[in-house]
Short mmCIF file of C-alpha atoms in Angstrom, two decimals:
data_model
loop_
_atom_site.label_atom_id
_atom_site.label_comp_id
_atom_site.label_asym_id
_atom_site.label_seq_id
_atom_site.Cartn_x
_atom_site.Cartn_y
_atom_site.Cartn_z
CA UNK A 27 135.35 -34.77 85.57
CA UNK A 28 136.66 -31.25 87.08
CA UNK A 29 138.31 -28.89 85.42
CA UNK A 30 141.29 -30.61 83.09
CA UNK A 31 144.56 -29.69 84.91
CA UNK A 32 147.66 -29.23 82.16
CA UNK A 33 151.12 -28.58 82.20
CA UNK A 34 152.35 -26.74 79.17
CA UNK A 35 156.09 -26.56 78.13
CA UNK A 36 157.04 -23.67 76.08
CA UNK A 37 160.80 -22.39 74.99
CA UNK A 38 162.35 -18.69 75.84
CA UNK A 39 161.27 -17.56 72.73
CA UNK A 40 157.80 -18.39 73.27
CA UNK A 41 158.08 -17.52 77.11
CA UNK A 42 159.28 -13.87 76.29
CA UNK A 43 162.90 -14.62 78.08
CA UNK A 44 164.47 -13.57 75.17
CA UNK A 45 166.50 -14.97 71.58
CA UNK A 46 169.33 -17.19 70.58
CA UNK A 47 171.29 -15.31 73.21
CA UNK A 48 168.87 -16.93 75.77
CA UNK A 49 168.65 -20.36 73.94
CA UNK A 50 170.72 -21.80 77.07
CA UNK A 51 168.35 -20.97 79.59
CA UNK A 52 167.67 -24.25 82.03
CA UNK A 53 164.17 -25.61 82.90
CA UNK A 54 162.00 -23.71 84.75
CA UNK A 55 158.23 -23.75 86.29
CA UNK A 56 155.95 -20.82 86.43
CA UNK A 57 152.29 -20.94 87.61
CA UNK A 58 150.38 -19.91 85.36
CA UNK A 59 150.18 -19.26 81.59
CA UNK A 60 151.86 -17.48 79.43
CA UNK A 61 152.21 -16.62 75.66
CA UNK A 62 150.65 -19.51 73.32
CA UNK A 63 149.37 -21.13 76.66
CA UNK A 64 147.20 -18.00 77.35
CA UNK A 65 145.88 -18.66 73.65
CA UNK A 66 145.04 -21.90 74.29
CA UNK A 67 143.32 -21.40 77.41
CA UNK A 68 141.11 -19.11 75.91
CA UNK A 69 140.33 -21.67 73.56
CA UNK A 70 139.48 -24.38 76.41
CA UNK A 71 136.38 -22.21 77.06
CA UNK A 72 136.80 -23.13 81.13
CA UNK A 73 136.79 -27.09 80.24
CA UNK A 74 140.63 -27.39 80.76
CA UNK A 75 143.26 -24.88 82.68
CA UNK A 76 146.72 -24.61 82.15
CA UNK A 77 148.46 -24.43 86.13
CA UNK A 78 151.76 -24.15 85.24
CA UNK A 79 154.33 -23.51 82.60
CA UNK A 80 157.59 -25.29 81.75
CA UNK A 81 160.16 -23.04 80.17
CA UNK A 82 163.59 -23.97 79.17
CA UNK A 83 165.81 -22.60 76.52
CA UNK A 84 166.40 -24.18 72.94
CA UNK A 85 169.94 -25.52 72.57
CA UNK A 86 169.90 -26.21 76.28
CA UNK A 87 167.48 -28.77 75.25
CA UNK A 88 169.05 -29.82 72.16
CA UNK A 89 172.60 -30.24 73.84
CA UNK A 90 171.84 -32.04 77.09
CA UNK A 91 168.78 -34.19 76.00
CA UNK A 92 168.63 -36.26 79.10
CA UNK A 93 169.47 -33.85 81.68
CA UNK A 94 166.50 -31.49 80.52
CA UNK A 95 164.33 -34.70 80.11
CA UNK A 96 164.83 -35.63 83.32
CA UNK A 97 164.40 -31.88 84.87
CA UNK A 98 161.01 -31.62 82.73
CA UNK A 99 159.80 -34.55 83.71
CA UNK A 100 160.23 -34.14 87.62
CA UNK A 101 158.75 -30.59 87.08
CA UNK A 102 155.72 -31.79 85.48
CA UNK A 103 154.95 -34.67 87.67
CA UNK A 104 154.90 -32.35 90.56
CA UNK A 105 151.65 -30.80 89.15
CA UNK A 106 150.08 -34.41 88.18
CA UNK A 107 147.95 -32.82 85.51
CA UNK A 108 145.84 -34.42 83.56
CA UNK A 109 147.00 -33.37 80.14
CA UNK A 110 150.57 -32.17 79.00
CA UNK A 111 151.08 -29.79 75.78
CA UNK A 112 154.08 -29.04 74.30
CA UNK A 113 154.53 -26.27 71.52
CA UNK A 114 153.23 -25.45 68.79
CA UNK A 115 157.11 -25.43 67.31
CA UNK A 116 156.02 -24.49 63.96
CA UNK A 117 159.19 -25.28 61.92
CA UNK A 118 161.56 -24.40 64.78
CA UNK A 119 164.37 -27.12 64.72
CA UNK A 120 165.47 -27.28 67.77
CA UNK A 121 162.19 -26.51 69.65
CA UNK A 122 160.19 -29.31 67.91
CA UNK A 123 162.47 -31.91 68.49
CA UNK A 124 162.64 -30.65 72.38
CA UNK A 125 158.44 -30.59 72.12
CA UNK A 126 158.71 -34.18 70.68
CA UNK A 127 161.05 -35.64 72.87
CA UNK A 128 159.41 -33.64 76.32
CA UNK A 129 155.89 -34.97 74.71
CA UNK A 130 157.05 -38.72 74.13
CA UNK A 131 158.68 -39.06 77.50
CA UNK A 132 154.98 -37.48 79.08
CA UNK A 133 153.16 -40.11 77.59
CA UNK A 134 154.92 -43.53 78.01
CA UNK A 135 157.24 -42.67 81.60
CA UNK A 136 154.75 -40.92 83.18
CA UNK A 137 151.95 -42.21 81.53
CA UNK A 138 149.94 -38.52 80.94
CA UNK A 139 147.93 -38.21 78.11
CA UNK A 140 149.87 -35.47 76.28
CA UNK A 141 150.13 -34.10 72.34
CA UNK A 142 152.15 -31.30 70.46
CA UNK A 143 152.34 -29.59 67.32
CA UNK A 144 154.79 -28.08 64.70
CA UNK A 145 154.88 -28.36 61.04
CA UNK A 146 155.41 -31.01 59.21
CA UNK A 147 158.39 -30.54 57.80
CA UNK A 148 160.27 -30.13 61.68
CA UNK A 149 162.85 -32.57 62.54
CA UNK A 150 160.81 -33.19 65.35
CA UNK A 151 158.05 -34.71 63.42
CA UNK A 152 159.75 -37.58 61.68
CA UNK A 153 161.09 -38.28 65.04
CA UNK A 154 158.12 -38.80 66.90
CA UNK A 155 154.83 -38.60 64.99
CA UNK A 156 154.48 -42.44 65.42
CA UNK A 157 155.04 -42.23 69.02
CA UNK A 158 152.79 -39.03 69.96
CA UNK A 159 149.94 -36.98 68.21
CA UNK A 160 151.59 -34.00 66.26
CA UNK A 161 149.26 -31.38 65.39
CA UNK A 162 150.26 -30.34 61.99
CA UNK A 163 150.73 -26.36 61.97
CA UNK A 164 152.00 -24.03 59.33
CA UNK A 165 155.63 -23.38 59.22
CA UNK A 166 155.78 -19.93 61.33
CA UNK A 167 154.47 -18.87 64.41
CA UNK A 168 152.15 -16.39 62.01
CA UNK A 169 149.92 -19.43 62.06
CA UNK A 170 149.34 -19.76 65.83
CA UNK A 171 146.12 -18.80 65.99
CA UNK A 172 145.40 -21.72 63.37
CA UNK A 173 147.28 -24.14 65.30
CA UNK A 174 145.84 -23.71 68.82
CA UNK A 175 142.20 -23.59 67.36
CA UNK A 176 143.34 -27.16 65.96
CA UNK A 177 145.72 -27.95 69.05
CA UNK A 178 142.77 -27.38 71.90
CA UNK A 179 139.68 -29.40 70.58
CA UNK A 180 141.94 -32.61 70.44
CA UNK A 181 143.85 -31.82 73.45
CA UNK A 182 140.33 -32.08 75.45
CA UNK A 183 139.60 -35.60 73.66
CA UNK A 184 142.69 -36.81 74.67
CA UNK A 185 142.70 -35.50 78.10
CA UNK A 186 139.56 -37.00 78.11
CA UNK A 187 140.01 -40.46 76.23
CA UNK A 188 137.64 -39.98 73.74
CA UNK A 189 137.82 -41.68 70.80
CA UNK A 190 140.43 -39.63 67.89
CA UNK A 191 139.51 -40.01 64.75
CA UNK A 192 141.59 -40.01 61.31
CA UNK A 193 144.23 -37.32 61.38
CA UNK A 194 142.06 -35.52 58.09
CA UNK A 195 139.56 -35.21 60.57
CA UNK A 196 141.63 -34.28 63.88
CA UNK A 197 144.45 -32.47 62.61
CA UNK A 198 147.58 -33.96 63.50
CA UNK A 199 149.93 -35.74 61.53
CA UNK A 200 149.75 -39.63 60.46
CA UNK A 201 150.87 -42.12 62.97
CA UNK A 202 151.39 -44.80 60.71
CA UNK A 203 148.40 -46.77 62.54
CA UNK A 204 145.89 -48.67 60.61
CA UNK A 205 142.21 -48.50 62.09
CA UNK A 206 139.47 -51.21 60.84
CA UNK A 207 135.97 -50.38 60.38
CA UNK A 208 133.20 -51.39 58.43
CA UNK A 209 133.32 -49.11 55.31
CA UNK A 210 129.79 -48.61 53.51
CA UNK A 211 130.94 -49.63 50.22
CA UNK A 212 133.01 -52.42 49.27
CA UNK A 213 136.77 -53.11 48.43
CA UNK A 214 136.28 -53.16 44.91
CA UNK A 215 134.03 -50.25 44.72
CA UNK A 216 136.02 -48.00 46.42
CA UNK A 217 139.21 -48.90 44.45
CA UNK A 218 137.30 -47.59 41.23
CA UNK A 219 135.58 -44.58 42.65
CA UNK A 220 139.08 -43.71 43.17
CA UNK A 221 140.77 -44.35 39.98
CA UNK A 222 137.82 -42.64 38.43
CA UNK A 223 138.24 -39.34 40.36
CA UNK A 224 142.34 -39.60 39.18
CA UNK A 225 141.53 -39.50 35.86
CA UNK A 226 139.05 -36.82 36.06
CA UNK A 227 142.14 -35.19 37.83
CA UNK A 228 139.81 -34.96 41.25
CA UNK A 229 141.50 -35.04 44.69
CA UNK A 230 141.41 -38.35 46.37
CA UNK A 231 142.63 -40.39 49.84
CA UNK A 232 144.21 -43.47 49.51
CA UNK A 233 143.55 -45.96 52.12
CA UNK A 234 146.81 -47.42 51.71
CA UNK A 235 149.70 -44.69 51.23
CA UNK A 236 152.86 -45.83 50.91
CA UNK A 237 155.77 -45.54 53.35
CA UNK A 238 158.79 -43.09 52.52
CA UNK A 239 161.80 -44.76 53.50
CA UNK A 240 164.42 -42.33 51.83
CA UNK A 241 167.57 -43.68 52.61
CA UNK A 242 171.00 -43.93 51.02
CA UNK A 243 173.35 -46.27 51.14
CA UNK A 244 176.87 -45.12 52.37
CA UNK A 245 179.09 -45.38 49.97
CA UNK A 246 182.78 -46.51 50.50
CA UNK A 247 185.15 -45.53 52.62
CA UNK A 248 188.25 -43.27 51.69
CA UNK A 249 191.25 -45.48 51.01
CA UNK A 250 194.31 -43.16 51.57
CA UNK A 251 193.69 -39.91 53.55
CA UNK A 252 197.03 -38.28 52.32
CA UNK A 253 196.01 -38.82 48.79
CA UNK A 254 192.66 -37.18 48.89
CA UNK A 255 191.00 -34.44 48.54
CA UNK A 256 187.98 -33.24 51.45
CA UNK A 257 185.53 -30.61 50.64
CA UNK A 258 184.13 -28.65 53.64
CA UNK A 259 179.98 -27.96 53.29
CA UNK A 260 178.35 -26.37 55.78
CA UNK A 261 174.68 -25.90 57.15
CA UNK A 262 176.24 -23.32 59.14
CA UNK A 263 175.65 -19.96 57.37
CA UNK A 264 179.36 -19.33 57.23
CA UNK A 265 179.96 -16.88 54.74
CA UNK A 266 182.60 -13.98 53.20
CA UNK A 267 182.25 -11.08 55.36
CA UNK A 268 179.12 -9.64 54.83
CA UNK A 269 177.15 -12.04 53.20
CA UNK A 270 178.10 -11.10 49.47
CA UNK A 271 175.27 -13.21 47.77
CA UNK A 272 172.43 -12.40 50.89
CA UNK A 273 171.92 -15.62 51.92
CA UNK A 274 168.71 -15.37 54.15
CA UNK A 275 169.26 -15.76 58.05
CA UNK A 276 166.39 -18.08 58.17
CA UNK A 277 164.25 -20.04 55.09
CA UNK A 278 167.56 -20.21 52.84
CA UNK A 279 167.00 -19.68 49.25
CA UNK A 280 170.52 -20.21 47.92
CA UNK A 281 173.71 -21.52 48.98
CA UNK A 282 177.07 -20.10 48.64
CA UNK A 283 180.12 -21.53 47.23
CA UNK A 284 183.83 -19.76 48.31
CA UNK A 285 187.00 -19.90 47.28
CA UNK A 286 189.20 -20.53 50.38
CA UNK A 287 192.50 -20.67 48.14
CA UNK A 288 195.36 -19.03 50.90
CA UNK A 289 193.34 -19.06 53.60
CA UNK A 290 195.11 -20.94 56.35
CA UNK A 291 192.54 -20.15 58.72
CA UNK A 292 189.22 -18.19 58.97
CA UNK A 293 189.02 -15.25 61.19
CA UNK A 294 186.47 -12.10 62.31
CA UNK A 295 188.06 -9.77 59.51
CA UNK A 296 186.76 -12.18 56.45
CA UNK A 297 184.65 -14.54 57.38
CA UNK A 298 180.65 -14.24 59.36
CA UNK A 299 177.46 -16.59 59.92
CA UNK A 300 174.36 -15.60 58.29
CA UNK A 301 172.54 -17.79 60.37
CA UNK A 302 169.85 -16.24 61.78
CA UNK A 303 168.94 -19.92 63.94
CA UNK A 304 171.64 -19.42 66.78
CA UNK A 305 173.68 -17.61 68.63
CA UNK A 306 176.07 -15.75 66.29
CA UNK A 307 178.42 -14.57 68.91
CA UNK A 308 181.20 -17.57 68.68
CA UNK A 309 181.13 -18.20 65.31
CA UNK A 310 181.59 -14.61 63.96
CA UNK A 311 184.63 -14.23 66.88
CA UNK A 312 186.37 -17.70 65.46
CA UNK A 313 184.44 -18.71 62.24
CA UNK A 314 186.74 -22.07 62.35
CA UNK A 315 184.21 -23.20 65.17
CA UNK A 316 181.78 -24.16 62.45
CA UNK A 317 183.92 -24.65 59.60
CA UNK A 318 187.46 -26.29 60.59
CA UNK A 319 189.43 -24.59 57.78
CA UNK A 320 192.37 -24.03 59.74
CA UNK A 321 192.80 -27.62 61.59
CA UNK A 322 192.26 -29.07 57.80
CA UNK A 323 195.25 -26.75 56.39
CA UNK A 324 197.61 -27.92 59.26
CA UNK A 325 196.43 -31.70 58.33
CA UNK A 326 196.98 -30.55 54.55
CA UNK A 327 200.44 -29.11 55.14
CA UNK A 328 201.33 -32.23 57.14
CA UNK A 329 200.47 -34.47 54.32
CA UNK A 330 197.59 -36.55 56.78
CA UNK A 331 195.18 -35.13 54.02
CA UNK A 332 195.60 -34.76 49.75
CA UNK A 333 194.16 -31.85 49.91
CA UNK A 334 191.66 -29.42 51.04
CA UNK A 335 189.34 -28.64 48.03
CA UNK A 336 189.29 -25.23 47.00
CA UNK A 337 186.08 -24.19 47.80
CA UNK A 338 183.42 -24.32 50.56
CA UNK A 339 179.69 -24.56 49.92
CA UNK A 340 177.35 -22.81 52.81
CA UNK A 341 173.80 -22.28 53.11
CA UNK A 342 171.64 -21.24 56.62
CA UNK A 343 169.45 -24.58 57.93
CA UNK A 344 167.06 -22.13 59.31
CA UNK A 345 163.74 -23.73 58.63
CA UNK A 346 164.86 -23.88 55.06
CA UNK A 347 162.60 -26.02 53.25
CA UNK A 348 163.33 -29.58 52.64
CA UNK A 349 162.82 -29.45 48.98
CA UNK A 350 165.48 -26.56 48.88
CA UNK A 351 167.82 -28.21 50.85
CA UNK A 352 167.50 -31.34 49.13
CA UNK A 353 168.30 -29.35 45.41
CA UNK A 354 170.88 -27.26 46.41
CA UNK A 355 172.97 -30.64 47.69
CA UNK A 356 172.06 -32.16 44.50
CA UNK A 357 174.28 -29.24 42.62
CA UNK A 358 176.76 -29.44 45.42
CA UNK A 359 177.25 -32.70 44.94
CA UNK A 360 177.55 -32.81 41.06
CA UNK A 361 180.22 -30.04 41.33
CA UNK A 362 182.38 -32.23 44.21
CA UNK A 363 182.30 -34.79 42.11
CA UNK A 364 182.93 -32.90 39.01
CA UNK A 365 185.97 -31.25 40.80
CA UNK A 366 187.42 -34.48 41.51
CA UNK A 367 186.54 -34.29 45.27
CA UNK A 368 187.16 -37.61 47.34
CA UNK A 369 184.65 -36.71 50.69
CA UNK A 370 183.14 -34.77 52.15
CA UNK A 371 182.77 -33.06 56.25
CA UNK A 372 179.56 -31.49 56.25
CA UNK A 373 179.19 -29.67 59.43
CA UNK A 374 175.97 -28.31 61.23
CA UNK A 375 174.73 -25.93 63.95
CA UNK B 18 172.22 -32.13 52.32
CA UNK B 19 174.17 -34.93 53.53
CA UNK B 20 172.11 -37.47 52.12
CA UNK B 21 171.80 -36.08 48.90
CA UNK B 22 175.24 -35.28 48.61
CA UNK B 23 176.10 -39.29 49.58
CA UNK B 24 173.43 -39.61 46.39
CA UNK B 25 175.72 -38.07 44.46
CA UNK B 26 178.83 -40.30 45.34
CA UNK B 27 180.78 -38.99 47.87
CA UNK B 28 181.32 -40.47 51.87
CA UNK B 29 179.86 -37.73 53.69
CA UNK B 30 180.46 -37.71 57.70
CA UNK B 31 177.99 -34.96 59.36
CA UNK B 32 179.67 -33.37 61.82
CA UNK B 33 176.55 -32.18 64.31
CA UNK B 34 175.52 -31.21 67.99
CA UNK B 35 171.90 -33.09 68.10
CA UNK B 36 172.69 -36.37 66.76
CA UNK B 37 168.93 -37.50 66.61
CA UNK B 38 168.48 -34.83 64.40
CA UNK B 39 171.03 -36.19 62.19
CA UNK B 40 169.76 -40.07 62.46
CA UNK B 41 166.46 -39.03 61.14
CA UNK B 42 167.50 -37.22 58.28
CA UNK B 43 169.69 -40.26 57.23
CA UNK B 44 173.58 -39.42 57.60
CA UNK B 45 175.22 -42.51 57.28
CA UNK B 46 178.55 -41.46 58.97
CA UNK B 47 177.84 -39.06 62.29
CA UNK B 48 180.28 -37.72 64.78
CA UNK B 49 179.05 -35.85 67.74
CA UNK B 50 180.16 -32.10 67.77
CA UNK B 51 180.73 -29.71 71.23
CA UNK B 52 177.34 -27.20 70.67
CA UNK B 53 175.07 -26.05 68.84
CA UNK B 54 176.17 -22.17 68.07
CA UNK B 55 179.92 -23.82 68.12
CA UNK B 56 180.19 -27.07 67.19
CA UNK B 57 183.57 -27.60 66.59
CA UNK B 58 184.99 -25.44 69.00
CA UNK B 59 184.29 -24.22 72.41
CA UNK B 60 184.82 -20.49 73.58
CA UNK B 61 185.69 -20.94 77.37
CA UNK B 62 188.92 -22.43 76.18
CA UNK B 63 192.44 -20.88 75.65
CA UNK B 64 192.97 -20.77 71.93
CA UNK B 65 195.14 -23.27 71.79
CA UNK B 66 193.35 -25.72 73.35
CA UNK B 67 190.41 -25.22 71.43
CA UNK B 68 192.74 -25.52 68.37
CA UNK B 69 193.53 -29.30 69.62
CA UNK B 70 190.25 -29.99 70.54
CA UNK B 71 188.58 -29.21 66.84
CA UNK B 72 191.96 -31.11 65.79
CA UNK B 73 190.80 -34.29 67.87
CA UNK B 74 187.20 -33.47 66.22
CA UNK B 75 188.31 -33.10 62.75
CA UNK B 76 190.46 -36.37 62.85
CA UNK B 77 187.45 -38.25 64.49
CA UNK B 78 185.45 -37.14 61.38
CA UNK B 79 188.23 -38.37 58.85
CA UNK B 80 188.57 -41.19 60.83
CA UNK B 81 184.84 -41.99 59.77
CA UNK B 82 185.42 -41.42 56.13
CA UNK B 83 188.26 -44.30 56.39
CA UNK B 84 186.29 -46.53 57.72
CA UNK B 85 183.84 -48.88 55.99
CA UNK B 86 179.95 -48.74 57.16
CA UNK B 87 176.95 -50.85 56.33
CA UNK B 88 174.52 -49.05 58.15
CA UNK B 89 173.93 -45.31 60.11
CA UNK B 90 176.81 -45.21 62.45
CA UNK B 91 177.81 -42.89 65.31
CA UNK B 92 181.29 -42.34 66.12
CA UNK B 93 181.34 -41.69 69.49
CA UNK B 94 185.05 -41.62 71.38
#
């Protein structure tokens, strides 16, 4: 085998086109490589090349999934390559599920061995770590140089076909897919060498881990509109003009909760984003573009709703953690229910 | 958020741009929003028609807290 031929497919960030104020920036091929693919072509040591570059902005991605699966695709068939990368995303949103869905569609249309990485905790990863091999990287691109060290070596085995081992040993995260193989030791054996290393406390693997299926069941529908009350939350960053309680533009710490009480409508003089994860521009002109306060006054004055409860809860999904997320809803959603609230519009960037 | 906040007792409909996103995280009720940086509006448009078109939005998205679901559901137009 020659030289491995590869297509990479980086976003503007990454390709040096600029920010959120680029994030709409439509496919497009370069020849050569550029920013993480330079990093991992160092890596390759001469076995693999990258020959040309795919570049297209965030929330174009995000907003016209086809479309800019279809562009991508016809760009990176052009080149025939042998491999495909996408990423790494780290615990960019947007990007990730972009690298998963551009990495996916590689693979099984075009049929080109092809991997990715981000963190574990990106949308992107739940979405398609069954489908495609997801290097696991840390959650900012401060770990890069960790990621393509881990990214290259099993980009060559799979350009290559070689067998991949476990994901402890490669690097990327679990597919779900059970492997048999003749272990050394039997069943039994194995099942108390590990319940003897628990209750020494010792770290240990079990060859069986259970599936997460968090889900919740919806609950019931609202009966009568005009007799309830609808609380506003927001993943949106919207906030009091500026930002009284800091919430961070990116990895959220806290939430916010507002009083809205005579505001018929949210406008530049009172009300900002602190979300450091898009383009600011629209909603710090017209705040109401991410939270509807003023449509749900009208609807309250016209007696379609009970009531629009008095305040708003706001945090920035900026790579926030999941375990953050998940505890400040759990307080938001004691309070709602404490304060009598009926439902809930949660809206999101 | 949403699904923790749906934990807690409460229909939640999760108004959002990139729907798979939203699947995946496990909204029950989902209605598809205009863009990411603006999801419920959209800045080429006179004022007034934006207005009507987060209306239309906003009613879609009570519209899905009226209505009974087993399941994840989408409420597309």
């Amino acid at each position: 085998m020659g030289k491995i031929k590869i297509v990479h497919y980086i976003n503007q960030f990454f390709a040096g086109i600029g920010g959120e104020e680029k994030a709409d920036f439509q496919p497009e091929v370069r020849e050569e490589a550029i920013g993480p693919g330079m990093a991992l072509n160092a890596q390759f040591k001469g076995e693999a090349e990258i020959v040309a570059t795919v570049i297209c902005g965030d929330s174009y991605f995000g907003e016209n999934m086809e479309e800019a699966k279809s562009e991508v695709l016809k760009m990176v068939k052009k080149y025939n390559p042998d491999l495909f990368i996408a990423g790494p995303a780290f615990n960019a949103g947007r990007y990730g599920v972009a690298c998963g869905t551009i990495t996916d569609a590689v693979q099984n249309e075009l049929g080109i061995p092809a991997l990715t990485g981000m963190y574990e905790e990106n949308p992107g990863a739940d979405m398609y770590k069954k489908s495609v091999y997801i290097v696991s990287t840390k959650n900012s691109a401060a770990g890069m140089r960790d990621a393509v060290k881990k990214m290259a070596p099993l980009a060559l085995k799979v350009a290559k076909g070689e067998e991949i081992g476990s994901p402890e040993q490669e690097g990327y995260i679990s597919r779900g897919i059970r492997k048999n193989y003749f272990a050394n030791k039997r069943g039994s054996e194995r099942a108390i060498d590990m319940l003897v290393k628990k209750l020494k406390g010792e770290e240990f693997l079990t060859e069986y881990p259970m599936p997460d299926f968090d889900r919740v069941e919806p609950n019931a529908a609202v009966k009568d509109l005009s007799k309830a009350t609808i609380a506003v939350v927001t993943s949106g960053g919207i906030v009091p003009k500026g930002n009284p309680d800091h919430i961070e533009s990116s990895s959220a710490s806290k939430y916010g909760k507002y009083d809205i009480e005579g505001f018929t409508n949210l406008t530049s003089a009172d009300h900002e984003t602190a979300h450091g994860g898009y383009d600011p521009v629209y909603a710090n002109e017209d705040p109401d573009r991410v939270l509807p306060v003023d449509v749900l006054r009208d609807m309250e004055k016209e007696g379609k709703i009970g009531k629009l409860h008095r305040y708003f809860y706001t945090t920035v999904g900026n790579g926030t953690a999941v375990a953050s997320a998940k505890k400040f809803a759990e307080e938001i959603g004691k309070e709602l229910v404490a304060d009598g609230v009926d439902a809930v519009i949660l809206t999101s960037t | 958020m949403v699904k923790e906040i749906e934990r807690a007792g409460l229909p939640v409909v999760h108004v959002c741009t990139v729907v798979p996103i939203s699947l995946t995280v496990g909204a029950n009720r989902i209605v598809p929003a205009i863009a990411i940086p603006h999801p419920l509006g959209n800045p080429n448009l006179e004022p007034e028609e934006e207005k009507s078109l987060r209306r239309k939005l906003v009613e879609k998205a009570l519209k899905a807290l009226e209505t009974e679901v087993e399941d994840q559901t989408v409420f597309e137009d």
